[in-house]
Short mmCIF file of C-alpha atoms and ligand atoms in Angstrom, two decimals:
data_model
loop_
_atom_site.label_atom_id
_atom_site.label_comp_id
_atom_site.label_asym_id
_atom_site.label_seq_id
_atom_site.Cartn_x
_atom_site.Cartn_y
_atom_site.Cartn_z
CA MET A 1 -4.94 14.63 9.18
CA LYS A 2 -3.16 16.45 6.24
CA ILE A 3 -0.97 19.20 6.62
CA MET A 4 -0.60 22.02 4.12
CA LYS A 5 1.56 25.05 3.86
CA PHE A 6 1.26 28.44 2.46
CA GLY A 7 4.62 30.26 1.77
CA GLY A 8 5.67 34.22 2.07
CA THR A 9 4.67 34.45 -1.71
CA SER A 10 1.18 32.15 -1.39
CA VAL A 11 0.13 34.96 1.27
CA GLY A 12 1.82 38.03 0.26
CA LYS A 13 -1.23 39.67 -1.43
CA PRO A 14 -4.62 39.97 0.37
CA GLU A 15 -5.93 38.05 -2.68
CA ARG A 16 -3.85 35.39 -2.68
CA MET A 17 -4.33 35.58 1.07
CA HIS A 18 -8.41 35.01 -0.85
CA GLN A 19 -7.06 32.15 -2.82
CA VAL A 20 -5.26 29.93 -0.11
CA ALA A 21 -8.77 29.94 0.97
CA GLU A 22 -10.56 28.07 -1.32
CA LEU A 23 -7.43 25.74 -1.57
CA ILE A 24 -8.09 25.11 1.80
CA ILE A 25 -11.49 23.99 1.90
CA ARG A 26 -11.61 21.90 -0.94
CA ASP A 27 -12.20 18.78 0.57
CA ASN A 28 -13.23 17.98 3.67
CA GLU A 29 -9.86 15.86 5.56
CA GLU A 30 -9.30 17.67 8.95
CA LYS A 31 -6.09 19.88 8.50
CA ILE A 32 -3.06 21.90 9.49
CA VAL A 33 -2.14 24.60 7.37
CA VAL A 34 0.63 26.33 8.35
CA LEU A 35 1.33 29.86 6.76
CA SER A 36 4.13 31.90 6.48
CA ALA A 37 4.66 35.46 6.42
CA LEU A 38 4.23 37.48 4.43
CA SER A 39 7.06 38.06 1.19
CA GLY A 40 9.37 40.36 2.23
CA THR A 41 8.75 40.49 5.61
CA THR A 42 10.98 38.36 7.66
CA ASN A 43 14.10 39.91 5.29
CA ALA A 44 12.43 43.91 6.87
CA LEU A 45 12.37 42.40 10.57
CA VAL A 46 15.78 40.98 9.77
CA ALA A 47 17.09 44.59 9.27
CA ILE A 48 14.89 46.28 11.20
CA GLY A 49 16.96 44.04 14.07
CA ASP A 50 21.21 44.62 11.80
CA SER A 51 19.37 48.72 12.79
CA LEU A 52 19.06 48.19 16.02
CA LEU A 53 21.60 46.12 16.67
CA GLU A 54 23.77 49.26 15.28
CA GLY A 55 22.61 50.86 17.72
CA ASP A 56 20.13 53.04 14.75
CA LYS A 57 17.41 53.89 16.14
CA SER A 58 15.96 55.95 13.77
CA THR A 59 16.14 53.90 10.88
CA ALA A 60 14.70 50.96 12.76
CA LYS A 61 12.11 53.82 13.67
CA SER A 62 11.42 53.93 9.44
CA LYS A 63 11.32 50.37 8.84
CA ILE A 64 9.11 49.20 11.35
CA ASP A 65 6.82 52.74 10.20
CA ALA A 66 7.11 51.83 6.31
CA LEU A 67 6.61 47.98 7.18
CA GLU A 68 3.18 49.03 9.44
CA ALA A 69 1.70 51.26 6.09
CA HIS A 70 1.79 48.24 3.92
CA TYR A 71 0.37 46.14 6.11
CA GLN A 72 -2.56 48.67 7.23
CA LYS A 73 -3.12 48.67 3.07
CA PHE A 74 -3.02 44.98 3.25
CA VAL A 75 -5.98 43.94 6.01
CA GLU A 76 -8.31 47.18 3.92
CA ASP A 77 -7.64 44.61 1.47
CA LEU A 78 -7.45 41.50 2.62
CA VAL A 79 -11.51 42.37 4.59
CA LEU A 80 -14.35 44.66 3.65
CA GLY A 81 -16.92 44.40 6.78
CA GLU A 82 -16.00 46.97 9.46
CA THR A 83 -16.13 44.63 11.90
CA ALA A 84 -13.34 42.78 10.22
CA ARG A 85 -11.11 45.73 9.51
CA ALA A 86 -11.06 46.87 12.74
CA LYS A 87 -10.08 43.15 13.99
CA GLY A 88 -7.04 43.42 12.03
CA ARG A 89 -6.41 46.67 12.58
CA ALA A 90 -5.91 45.14 16.10
CA VAL A 91 -3.66 42.46 15.01
CA LEU A 92 -1.73 45.13 13.44
CA SER A 93 -1.58 47.74 16.43
CA GLU A 94 -0.68 45.34 18.83
CA HIS A 95 1.99 44.25 16.94
CA PHE A 96 3.52 47.21 15.74
CA GLU A 97 3.59 48.29 18.98
CA PHE A 98 5.51 45.49 20.03
CA LEU A 99 8.33 46.65 17.48
CA ASN A 100 7.65 50.45 19.06
CA ILE A 101 8.72 49.47 22.68
CA ILE A 102 11.34 47.60 21.78
CA LEU A 103 12.86 51.07 20.01
CA ARG A 104 12.90 52.13 23.22
CA ILE A 105 14.26 49.34 25.88
CA SER A 106 17.79 47.42 25.63
CA PHE A 107 18.55 45.48 22.66
CA ASN A 108 19.43 42.22 22.43
CA GLU A 109 19.61 38.54 20.33
CA ALA A 110 16.57 37.83 22.10
CA LEU A 111 14.23 40.65 21.52
CA ASN A 112 16.00 40.11 18.22
CA LYS A 113 14.27 36.78 17.73
CA ASP A 114 11.12 37.83 18.97
CA ILE A 115 11.30 40.43 16.11
CA LEU A 116 11.88 37.54 13.82
CA ALA A 117 8.84 35.84 15.08
CA GLN A 118 6.00 39.42 14.37
CA GLY A 119 5.66 37.89 10.68
CA GLU A 120 4.46 34.42 11.33
CA LEU A 121 2.44 35.60 13.98
CA MET A 122 0.46 38.69 12.32
CA SER A 123 0.07 36.38 9.45
CA THR A 124 -1.73 33.38 10.80
CA LYS A 125 -4.15 36.13 12.51
CA LEU A 126 -5.16 37.90 9.75
CA PHE A 127 -6.03 34.58 7.56
CA CYS A 128 -8.17 34.05 10.76
CA ILE A 129 -9.82 36.93 10.34
CA TYR A 130 -10.76 36.51 6.01
CA LEU A 131 -12.12 32.87 7.39
CA GLU A 132 -14.37 33.95 9.87
CA GLU A 133 -15.18 36.92 7.45
CA LYS A 134 -15.89 34.55 5.27
CA GLY A 135 -18.13 32.21 7.75
CA ILE A 136 -14.98 29.21 7.20
CA GLY A 137 -15.02 27.24 10.60
CA HIS A 138 -10.75 26.87 12.32
CA MET A 139 -8.96 27.72 14.89
CA LEU A 140 -5.85 29.26 14.94
CA LEU A 141 -3.01 26.53 17.18
CA PRO A 142 -0.23 29.05 18.19
CA ALA A 143 3.19 27.49 17.33
CA LEU A 144 4.74 28.38 20.23
CA GLU A 145 2.43 26.20 22.26
CA PHE A 146 4.33 23.46 21.06
CA MET A 147 6.66 23.59 18.49
CA SER A 148 10.43 22.96 20.03
CA ILE A 149 13.91 22.93 19.54
CA ASP A 150 16.63 21.49 22.14
CA SER A 151 19.49 23.21 23.90
CA HIS A 152 21.70 22.00 20.33
CA ASP A 153 19.06 24.31 18.73
CA GLU A 154 17.45 20.75 17.12
CA PRO A 155 13.65 19.83 16.64
CA GLN A 156 12.62 16.42 17.53
CA ILE A 157 9.87 14.94 17.16
CA ILE A 158 8.45 13.43 20.10
CA PRO A 159 8.08 16.46 22.63
CA ILE A 160 7.10 17.86 19.67
CA ARG A 161 4.43 15.58 18.96
CA ALA A 162 3.32 15.55 22.93
CA LYS A 163 2.90 18.97 22.63
CA LEU A 164 0.65 19.12 19.80
CA ASN A 165 -1.25 15.69 21.13
CA GLU A 166 -2.30 17.64 24.64
CA TRP A 167 -2.90 21.42 23.10
CA LEU A 168 -5.22 19.56 20.41
CA SER A 169 -6.52 17.40 22.91
CA ARG A 170 -7.63 20.56 24.62
CA HIS A 171 -8.72 21.95 21.37
CA PRO A 172 -11.13 19.81 19.90
CA GLY A 173 -13.67 18.84 17.35
CA LYS A 174 -12.52 21.74 14.63
CA GLN A 175 -11.30 20.23 11.32
CA LEU A 176 -9.51 23.73 10.70
CA TYR A 177 -6.18 24.52 12.17
CA ILE A 178 -4.22 27.61 11.25
CA THR A 179 -0.20 28.06 12.38
CA GLN A 180 2.96 29.31 12.27
CA GLY A 181 5.79 27.98 10.10
CA TYR A 182 9.15 29.50 11.75
CA ILE A 183 9.19 29.83 14.61
CA CYS A 184 9.63 27.58 18.06
CA ARG A 185 10.62 28.17 21.85
CA ASN A 186 13.71 26.94 22.17
CA ALA A 187 15.21 25.16 25.78
CA ARG A 188 15.21 28.37 27.92
CA GLY A 189 11.67 28.40 26.48
CA GLU A 190 12.58 31.95 24.34
CA VAL A 191 11.22 32.63 21.32
CA ASP A 192 13.28 31.20 18.63
CA ASN A 193 12.93 30.29 15.16
CA LEU A 194 14.01 26.89 12.73
CA LYS A 195 16.23 29.45 10.24
CA ARG A 196 15.67 31.17 7.21
CA GLY A 197 12.60 28.61 4.84
CA GLY A 198 11.53 26.91 8.40
CA SER A 199 8.28 27.05 7.66
CA ASP A 200 9.38 23.98 5.24
CA TYR A 201 10.62 22.28 8.15
CA SER A 202 7.64 23.31 10.79
CA ALA A 203 5.09 21.20 8.09
CA SER A 204 7.06 17.79 7.54
CA LEU A 205 7.99 18.63 11.70
CA ILE A 206 4.04 18.85 12.20
CA ALA A 207 3.10 16.18 9.91
CA ALA A 208 5.50 13.84 11.10
CA ALA A 209 4.14 15.03 14.73
CA ALA A 210 1.09 14.03 13.53
CA ASN A 211 1.23 11.04 11.51
CA ALA A 212 0.12 12.98 8.06
CA SER A 213 -1.45 11.61 5.65
CA VAL A 214 0.87 14.24 2.86
CA CYS A 215 2.49 17.27 4.09
CA GLU A 216 1.05 19.16 1.47
CA ILE A 217 4.45 22.28 0.78
CA TRP A 218 2.75 25.20 -1.82
CA THR A 219 4.68 27.99 -3.04
CA ASP A 220 5.10 30.12 -6.37
CA ILE A 221 6.50 27.32 -8.84
CA ASP A 222 5.26 23.69 -10.10
CA GLY A 223 7.80 21.68 -7.74
CA MET A 224 11.39 21.08 -7.09
CA HIS A 225 12.48 21.82 -11.13
CA ASN A 226 15.79 19.41 -13.02
CA ASN A 227 17.84 22.49 -12.29
CA ASP A 228 17.49 26.63 -10.11
CA PRO A 229 15.08 28.33 -11.70
CA ARG A 230 16.91 31.71 -10.87
CA VAL A 231 19.72 30.86 -13.08
CA VAL A 232 19.10 28.33 -15.89
CA LYS A 233 16.25 29.21 -17.86
CA LYS A 234 15.24 26.60 -19.49
CA THR A 235 14.03 24.15 -16.33
CA PHE A 236 11.46 22.30 -16.10
CA PRO A 237 9.44 20.64 -12.80
CA ILE A 238 9.95 16.45 -11.32
CA GLU A 239 6.98 14.66 -10.59
CA GLN A 240 8.59 12.23 -7.90
CA LEU A 241 11.83 12.04 -6.09
CA SER A 242 12.39 10.14 -2.94
CA PHE A 243 13.60 11.20 0.09
CA ASP A 244 16.86 11.06 -0.30
CA GLU A 245 17.22 13.10 -3.42
CA ALA A 246 14.72 15.23 -2.53
CA ALA A 247 16.61 15.78 1.32
CA GLU A 248 20.23 16.27 -1.35
CA LEU A 249 18.75 18.66 -3.22
CA ALA A 250 16.97 21.06 0.00
CA TYR A 251 20.12 20.22 1.11
CA PHE A 252 22.65 21.47 -1.48
CA GLY A 253 20.43 24.55 -2.56
CA ALA A 254 17.23 24.32 -4.05
CA LYS A 255 15.50 27.11 -2.20
CA ILE A 256 11.86 25.42 -2.91
CA LEU A 257 12.87 23.13 0.26
CA HIS A 258 13.85 24.23 3.82
CA PRO A 259 17.66 22.29 4.06
CA ALA A 260 16.62 20.35 6.63
CA SER A 261 12.53 20.02 5.76
CA ILE A 262 12.58 16.35 4.62
CA TRP A 263 14.14 14.34 7.34
CA PRO A 264 10.92 14.50 9.98
CA ALA A 265 8.29 13.88 6.78
CA GLN A 266 10.85 11.16 5.47
CA GLN A 267 11.53 8.62 9.33
CA TYR A 268 7.23 8.88 8.88
CA LYS A 269 7.29 7.74 5.45
CA ILE A 270 4.92 10.11 5.17
CA PRO A 271 4.91 12.16 1.17
CA VAL A 272 5.77 15.71 0.71
CA ARG A 273 4.08 16.86 -2.59
CA LEU A 274 5.72 20.88 -4.14
CA LEU A 275 2.63 22.24 -5.16
CA ASN A 276 2.03 25.79 -7.28
CA THR A 277 -0.50 27.92 -5.13
CA MET A 278 -0.97 30.34 -8.69
CA GLN A 279 -1.41 27.43 -10.66
CA PRO A 280 -3.51 24.56 -7.75
CA GLU A 281 -3.96 22.10 -10.95
CA ALA A 282 -0.39 21.24 -11.94
CA LYS A 283 1.37 18.12 -11.17
CA GLY A 284 3.53 19.67 -9.16
CA THR A 285 6.69 17.19 -6.86
CA ILE A 286 5.61 14.12 -5.00
CA ILE A 287 8.03 12.64 -2.59
CA VAL A 288 7.90 9.15 -1.78
CA GLU A 289 10.34 6.20 -0.52
CA GLU A 290 10.65 5.13 -3.91
CA ALA A 291 12.94 7.25 -7.39
CA ASP A 292 10.73 6.54 -10.51
CA SER A 293 13.27 6.32 -11.94
CA MET A 294 17.56 5.61 -12.99
CA GLY A 295 19.51 8.42 -13.63
CA VAL A 296 19.93 11.89 -13.12
CA LYS A 297 17.26 14.17 -12.05
CA ALA A 298 18.71 17.23 -10.91
CA ILE A 299 21.39 19.54 -9.62
CA ALA A 300 21.55 21.80 -7.24
CA ALA A 301 23.47 24.98 -5.77
CA LYS A 302 25.22 26.15 -2.03
CA ASP A 303 27.47 28.68 -2.40
CA GLY A 304 29.30 30.72 0.15
CA ILE A 305 31.30 27.37 0.84
CA ILE A 306 34.75 26.95 2.88
CA GLY A 307 37.55 24.46 1.77
CA ILE A 308 39.70 23.52 3.79
CA ARG A 309 42.74 20.90 2.81
CA ILE A 310 45.12 19.33 5.79
CA LYS A 311 48.39 18.21 3.85
CA SER A 312 49.86 16.11 5.60
CA SER A 313 53.30 13.18 4.73
CA ARG A 314 53.10 11.09 7.11
CA MET A 315 49.02 11.21 7.06
CA LEU A 316 46.56 8.04 6.19
CA LEU A 317 49.06 5.74 6.36
CA ALA A 318 48.40 6.21 10.06
CA TYR A 319 45.35 5.18 11.89
CA GLY A 320 43.49 7.17 13.85
CA PHE A 321 44.53 10.24 11.79
CA LEU A 322 41.23 11.38 10.14
CA ARG A 323 39.14 10.20 13.70
CA LYS A 324 41.44 13.26 15.30
CA ILE A 325 40.81 15.82 12.08
CA PHE A 326 36.35 14.83 12.67
CA GLU A 327 37.28 15.01 16.39
CA VAL A 328 38.22 19.04 16.14
CA PHE A 329 34.72 19.61 14.21
CA GLU A 330 33.11 17.45 16.23
CA LYS A 331 33.79 19.74 19.02
CA TYR A 332 33.15 22.64 17.17
CA ARG A 333 30.04 21.60 15.85
CA THR A 334 30.75 22.60 12.62
CA PRO A 335 29.35 19.53 10.31
CA ILE A 336 31.35 18.19 7.21
CA ASP A 337 29.60 18.25 3.94
CA MET A 338 32.42 16.50 1.61
CA ILE A 339 35.35 15.18 1.99
CA THR A 340 38.22 13.50 -0.68
CA THR A 341 41.76 12.16 1.14
CA SER A 342 44.53 10.95 -0.80
CA GLU A 343 47.71 9.49 -0.21
CA VAL A 344 49.00 12.89 1.56
CA ALA A 345 45.74 15.52 2.37
CA VAL A 346 42.47 15.69 3.31
CA SER A 347 39.78 17.38 1.91
CA LEU A 348 37.07 18.42 2.96
CA THR A 349 34.04 21.71 3.50
CA ILE A 350 32.08 23.28 5.37
CA ASP A 351 29.25 26.27 5.52
CA THR A 352 29.95 28.20 8.12
CA ALA A 353 32.52 30.27 9.31
CA SER A 354 31.44 30.62 12.71
CA ASN A 355 34.08 29.80 14.05
CA LEU A 356 36.65 28.80 12.18
CA ASP A 357 39.21 30.66 13.43
CA GLN A 358 39.73 27.68 16.36
CA ILE A 359 38.88 24.91 13.86
CA LEU A 360 42.61 25.67 11.82
CA LYS A 361 44.49 27.04 15.34
CA GLU A 362 43.76 22.91 16.08
CA LEU A 363 44.18 21.58 12.65
CA GLU A 364 47.79 23.04 12.62
CA PRO A 365 49.21 20.16 15.01
CA PHE A 366 48.21 17.66 11.77
CA GLY A 367 50.16 19.28 9.28
CA ASP A 368 49.65 22.68 6.52
CA VAL A 369 46.09 23.69 6.54
CA GLU A 370 44.62 25.99 3.50
CA VAL A 371 41.73 27.11 3.72
CA SER A 372 39.28 27.82 0.43
CA LYS A 373 36.72 30.68 0.66
CA GLY A 374 34.63 31.80 -1.63
CA GLN A 375 33.37 27.77 -2.64
CA THR A 376 29.96 26.68 -4.23
CA ILE A 377 29.19 22.94 -3.93
CA ILE A 378 27.51 21.41 -7.51
CA SER A 379 25.12 18.46 -6.29
CA VAL A 380 24.44 16.17 -9.60
CA VAL A 381 20.92 14.18 -8.24
CA GLY A 382 19.50 11.20 -8.97
CA ASN A 383 18.86 7.10 -8.37
CA GLN A 384 21.86 4.32 -9.19
CA LEU A 385 23.39 7.22 -11.26
CA ALA A 386 26.98 4.66 -10.44
CA GLN A 387 24.30 2.38 -12.56
CA SER A 388 23.32 4.49 -15.21
CA LYS A 389 25.31 4.31 -18.15
CA GLY A 390 27.32 7.44 -19.18
CA VAL A 391 26.51 10.27 -16.13
CA LEU A 392 30.20 10.96 -15.66
CA SER A 393 31.32 10.94 -19.21
CA LYS A 394 28.16 13.44 -20.02
CA LEU A 395 29.28 15.21 -17.14
CA PHE A 396 32.71 15.98 -17.04
CA ALA A 397 32.44 16.48 -20.90
CA SER A 398 30.73 19.61 -20.55
CA LEU A 399 32.17 21.29 -17.55
CA GLU A 400 35.02 22.40 -20.08
CA ASP A 401 37.33 25.18 -18.22
CA VAL A 402 35.24 24.82 -14.48
CA PRO A 403 38.03 24.30 -12.54
CA VAL A 404 36.78 21.99 -10.09
CA SER A 405 39.03 21.29 -6.74
CA MET A 406 37.00 18.79 -4.90
CA VAL A 407 35.38 15.25 -6.45
CA SER A 408 32.80 13.26 -3.51
CA TYR A 409 31.44 9.67 -5.84
CA GLY A 410 29.98 7.14 -4.10
CA GLY A 411 29.29 8.16 -0.95
CA SER A 412 25.94 7.43 -2.06
CA PRO A 413 24.20 6.12 -4.80
CA HIS A 414 22.25 9.58 -5.90
CA ASN A 415 25.09 11.77 -5.42
CA VAL A 416 27.89 13.38 -7.15
CA THR A 417 28.89 16.47 -5.79
CA LEU A 418 32.16 19.11 -7.41
CA LEU A 419 33.79 22.44 -5.54
CA VAL A 420 33.88 25.13 -7.82
CA PRO A 421 34.64 28.57 -7.20
CA ASP A 422 31.91 31.16 -6.16
CA SER A 423 32.36 32.53 -9.77
CA HIS A 424 31.32 29.78 -11.46
CA LYS A 425 28.86 29.19 -9.68
CA VAL A 426 26.63 30.04 -12.90
CA THR A 427 28.72 28.90 -15.75
CA THR A 428 28.55 25.23 -13.93
CA LEU A 429 24.76 24.99 -13.49
CA GLN A 430 24.42 26.31 -16.95
CA LEU A 431 27.39 24.39 -18.65
CA LEU A 432 25.27 21.04 -16.73
CA ASN A 433 21.78 21.77 -17.92
CA ARG A 434 23.32 21.75 -20.93
CA GLY A 435 25.44 18.43 -20.72
CA LEU A 436 23.25 16.67 -18.81
CA PHE A 437 19.63 17.88 -19.67
CA GLY A 438 20.25 18.73 -23.30
CA LEU A 439 19.10 22.49 -22.56
CA ASP A 440 20.63 25.78 -23.21
P1 ADP B 1 8.27 29.34 -0.48
O1 ADP B 1 8.25 31.75 -0.20
O2 ADP B 1 6.83 30.10 -0.81
O3 ADP B 1 8.81 29.32 0.48
P2 ADP B 1 10.55 30.19 -1.86
O4 ADP B 1 11.21 31.22 -2.75
O5 ADP B 1 11.35 29.48 -0.05
O6 ADP B 1 9.37 30.06 -1.56
O7 ADP B 1 10.72 28.42 -2.93
C1 ADP B 1 10.43 28.59 -3.41
C2 ADP B 1 11.55 29.22 -4.78
O8 ADP B 1 12.48 28.49 -4.91
C3 ADP B 1 11.49 29.11 -6.25
O9 ADP B 1 11.00 30.25 -6.91
C4 ADP B 1 12.13 29.54 -6.98
O10 ADP B 1 13.52 30.30 -7.68
C5 ADP B 1 13.01 28.41 -6.16
N1 ADP B 1 14.24 27.22 -6.63
C6 ADP B 1 15.37 26.98 -6.26
N2 ADP B 1 15.92 25.80 -6.58
C7 ADP B 1 14.25 25.67 -6.79
C8 ADP B 1 14.56 24.33 -7.49
N3 ADP B 1 15.42 23.70 -8.33
N4 ADP B 1 13.17 23.71 -8.24
C9 ADP B 1 12.01 24.88 -7.63
N5 ADP B 1 11.84 25.60 -7.58
C10 ADP B 1 13.57 26.13 -7.10
N1 LIG B 2 9.55 34.09 7.02
C1 LIG B 2 10.55 32.80 6.93
C2 LIG B 2 11.53 33.22 6.07
O1 LIG B 2 11.63 34.38 5.75
C3 LIG B 2 10.46 31.25 6.78
C4 LIG B 2 9.75 31.20 5.95
O2 LIG B 2 8.98 31.99 5.37
O3 LIG B 2 9.51 30.23 5.72
O4 LIG B 2 12.42 32.46 6.01
MG1 MG B 3 10.68 28.74 1.37
#
């Protein structure tokens, strides 16, 4: 069993969907194809939900109409026969009718999740109509029947596997299944999702649940690059990464992968390939257990980080101090990304302000608490960085006047992490590209 996931750009135009069909029939291996919504759709659905949340129904309505017009045109270009087009139109009227009904009823968070699910529901149905027109045997595998998150909004492979296997055993004998990325059911049985960019996570979870031979992530770039190509001009694809390196890059901002998408594949040792739909022969990146070389591989950045420093004169000498601090973050289910300590202070970072006020209140008794919002974590990732000559000296020499407020090194053998203000993110990535890779 092979998993092939295609992102928004890869299915965003009718001709791209045609190309996806060609890619999935290149071999006869049994496969589950995971599709995102057409590019731009989830953003549009978020905007519709936001308008409804503000009580602005007329803006929501015009956004729904604009989206529907886009999809009408898409269907006309996706399939040629009148029967297929009629089926396509029927799919659109079902989903857009649903969105129009929401306009008339009172809005809530659960309905918002239903709105967000429409993109993947439509892309998979439309793709199946195209496959049918082409005579390509397949079956639609509804993600809402097996993909789930628990009461902490975390997916667990064992229940996903049980439900997936149960569904597949009821629908045997197909070589090709098409399913939705991103969407799932929560512990209350409602429609929910794996957060933005979550189709990668779906693919990796399905790969783990189905014990797949490979998890292919098809996107609009030829693999994981050494630096963020949206920010830095000269970047290049990396041929091989270890799971640890890839997980670090994904978590710390390399948008090509959802932040949590590596652990399921890693846990079941399933190779992940990052491939380019627009350039299918390009090597891309393979992510496996082993790193193929020593030294720095890539740099990623995650912005919007909050730095917190707790300063106490009696602090680190007192055992139990760090535990008490961590307990506050645990209580509010807020992960700490970076941490450094000194004799008198502990500095750490979090990436969400959801419970910040309560956290700060509970930290107050431990000492002076300083908060700096608008920070960026820069993560320099590679293999055995400590044993690789000159990495640290090159890294710091290249940073010139960048005000680095935290450094974390040694937590794992494959990263060095820095904290800089958001306003220095772009310059830092550019300077490191020059200093570590010799590229301007
Ligand atoms: P998809 O819709 O296929 O999921 P995404 O837009 O989510 O695609 O991810 C692909 C994009 O990730 C690329 O177009 C690129 O701009 C961006 N990206 C950010 N950092 C990296 C990186 N280090 N390597 C490759 N792509 C990256
Ligand atoms: N469609 C969802 C999003 O845009 C999920 C994904 O594309 O991975 O976030
Ligand atoms: Mg993505």
